[in-house]
mmCIF file of C-alpha atoms in Angstrom:
data_model
loop_
_atom_site.group_PDB
_atom_site.id
_atom_site.type_symbol
_atom_site.label_atom_id
_atom_site.label_comp_id
_atom_site.label_asym_id
_atom_site.label_seq_id
_atom_site.Cartn_x
_atom_site.Cartn_y
_atom_site.Cartn_z
ATOM 1 C CA MET A 12 0.000 0.000 0.000
ATOM 2 C CA HIS A 13 1.393 3.405 -0.901
ATOM 3 C CA LYS A 14 1.935 6.083 1.679
ATOM 4 C CA LYS A 15 1.105 9.769 1.398
ATOM 5 C CA ILE A 16 4.048 11.715 2.815
ATOM 6 C CA THR A 17 5.026 15.344 3.180
ATOM 7 C CA PRO A 18 7.635 17.015 0.997
ATOM 8 C CA GLU A 19 9.810 17.208 4.129
ATOM 9 C CA ARG A 20 9.681 13.430 4.566
ATOM 10 C CA ALA A 21 10.336 12.939 0.848
ATOM 11 C CA LYS A 22 13.466 15.086 1.143
ATOM 12 C CA GLU A 23 14.678 12.933 4.054
ATOM 13 C CA ILE A 24 14.160 9.759 2.013
ATOM 14 C CA ILE A 25 15.889 11.237 -1.043
ATOM 15 C CA ASP A 26 18.874 12.275 1.082
ATOM 16 C CA SER A 27 19.221 8.946 2.905
ATOM 17 C CA THR A 28 17.970 6.175 0.626
ATOM 18 C CA ASP A 29 18.545 4.842 -2.844
ATOM 19 C CA CYS A 30 15.237 5.717 -4.472
ATOM 20 C CA THR A 31 13.579 6.574 -7.755
ATOM 21 C CA ILE A 32 11.826 9.927 -8.062
ATOM 22 C CA LEU A 33 8.967 9.536 -10.515
ATOM 23 C CA ASP A 34 7.493 12.726 -11.956
ATOM 24 C CA VAL A 35 4.127 11.947 -13.560
ATOM 25 C CA ARG A 36 3.525 15.333 -15.224
ATOM 26 C CA THR A 37 3.617 15.711 -18.991
ATOM 27 C CA GLU A 38 6.973 15.862 -20.727
ATOM 28 C CA ASP A 39 6.276 19.508 -21.616
ATOM 29 C CA GLU A 40 5.849 20.351 -17.918
ATOM 30 C CA PHE A 41 8.888 18.272 -16.959
ATOM 31 C CA VAL A 42 11.274 20.124 -19.268
ATOM 32 C CA LEU A 43 10.245 23.434 -17.712
ATOM 33 C CA GLY A 44 11.587 22.281 -14.363
ATOM 34 C CA HIS A 45 11.893 19.129 -12.306
ATOM 35 C CA LEU A 46 13.693 17.591 -9.349
ATOM 36 C CA GLU A 47 17.256 16.556 -9.965
ATOM 37 C CA ASN A 48 17.628 12.879 -10.945
ATOM 38 C CA SER A 49 13.885 12.406 -11.415
ATOM 39 C CA ILE A 50 12.409 10.482 -14.314
ATOM 40 C CA CYS A 51 9.354 11.545 -16.259
ATOM 41 C CA ILE A 52 6.618 9.081 -17.072
ATOM 42 C CA PRO A 53 3.314 10.923 -17.533
ATOM 43 C CA VAL A 54 0.515 9.333 -15.522
ATOM 44 C CA ASP A 55 -1.404 8.409 -18.682
ATOM 45 C CA ASP A 56 1.668 6.599 -20.062
ATOM 46 C CA LEU A 57 2.415 4.625 -16.903
ATOM 47 C CA PRO A 58 0.652 1.382 -17.954
ATOM 48 C CA SER A 59 2.765 1.091 -21.097
ATOM 49 C CA ARG A 60 6.044 2.171 -19.486
ATOM 50 C CA LEU A 61 6.306 0.087 -16.300
ATOM 51 C CA ASP A 62 9.460 -1.511 -17.691
ATOM 52 C CA GLU A 63 11.244 1.819 -17.104
ATOM 53 C CA LEU A 64 10.767 1.523 -13.340
ATOM 54 C CA PRO A 65 12.991 -0.449 -10.988
ATOM 55 C CA ASP A 66 11.789 -3.734 -9.510
ATOM 56 C CA ARG A 67 8.650 -3.875 -7.382
ATOM 57 C CA SER A 68 10.546 -3.781 -4.074
ATOM 58 C CA ALA A 69 12.425 -0.547 -4.881
ATOM 59 C CA THR A 70 11.569 2.733 -3.172
ATOM 60 C CA ILE A 71 9.651 5.020 -5.533
ATOM 61 C CA LEU A 72 8.693 8.597 -4.673
ATOM 62 C CA ILE A 73 5.994 10.086 -6.893
ATOM 63 C CA CYS A 74 5.295 13.748 -7.608
ATOM 64 C CA CYS A 75 3.323 15.889 -10.012
ATOM 65 C CA ARG A 76 2.303 19.537 -10.085
ATOM 66 C CA SER A 77 -0.500 19.688 -7.507
ATOM 67 C CA GLY A 78 -0.895 16.179 -6.073
ATOM 68 C CA LYS A 79 -3.811 14.782 -8.072
ATOM 69 C CA SER A 80 -1.851 12.804 -10.677
ATOM 70 C CA SER A 81 0.686 11.542 -8.138
ATOM 71 C CA ALA A 82 -2.165 10.014 -6.091
ATOM 72 C CA ILE A 83 -3.556 8.299 -9.206
ATOM 73 C CA ALA A 84 -0.108 6.957 -10.115
ATOM 74 C CA ALA A 85 0.528 5.716 -6.569
ATOM 75 C CA GLU A 86 -2.780 3.827 -6.537
ATOM 76 C CA TYR A 87 -1.962 2.312 -9.916
ATOM 77 C CA LEU A 88 1.489 1.122 -8.806
ATOM 78 C CA ASP A 89 -0.054 -0.331 -5.632
ATOM 79 C CA GLY A 90 -2.376 -2.366 -7.797
ATOM 80 C CA LYS A 91 0.590 -3.627 -9.807
ATOM 81 C CA GLY A 92 2.357 -4.943 -6.700
ATOM 82 C CA TYR A 93 4.904 -2.197 -6.049
ATOM 83 C CA GLU A 94 5.748 -2.383 -2.355
ATOM 84 C CA ASN A 95 7.469 0.895 -1.413
ATOM 85 C CA VAL A 96 5.556 3.685 -3.107
ATOM 86 C CA TYR A 97 5.465 7.149 -1.555
ATOM 87 C CA ASP A 98 3.271 9.947 -2.864
ATOM 88 C CA PHE A 99 4.630 13.338 -1.859
ATOM 89 C CA GLY A 100 2.155 15.268 -3.931
ATOM 90 C CA GLY A 101 2.718 18.394 -5.901
ATOM 91 C CA LEU A 102 5.875 20.266 -6.670
ATOM 92 C CA LEU A 103 3.980 23.440 -5.759
ATOM 93 C CA SER A 104 4.776 22.471 -2.133
ATOM 94 C CA TRP A 105 8.434 21.521 -2.742
ATOM 95 C CA ARG A 106 10.926 23.891 -1.079
ATOM 96 C CA TYR A 107 14.230 22.056 -1.475
ATOM 97 C CA GLY A 108 15.638 22.978 -4.820
ATOM 98 C CA TYR A 109 14.477 22.377 -8.300
ATOM 99 C CA VAL A 110 16.138 21.945 -11.642
ATOM 100 C CA GLU A 111 14.921 24.516 -14.101
ATOM 101 C CA TRP A 112 15.481 24.784 -17.827
ATOM 102 C CA ASP A 113 15.261 27.813 -20.069
#
């Protein structure tokens, strides 16, 4: 079962654990700015791109813009047997640095 966590807790996990940061916004949104080392798989593409994720026991932190799509993605991954899924919601609440592109 996935866990809803705060951005603060997500930052702690990122700093202390080997994890995958999954950004489920569109690729157009992703190129405008995203967390360092995150991967982009838009929520609508997730079913056809599961092979791009690590194994089902890996720690996966999911984000989007506001929190709606990350919750949908977390539920989906739960249903597919992923064991360590954390939804930290929208990047609108993220205060720990961001990669931005021109």
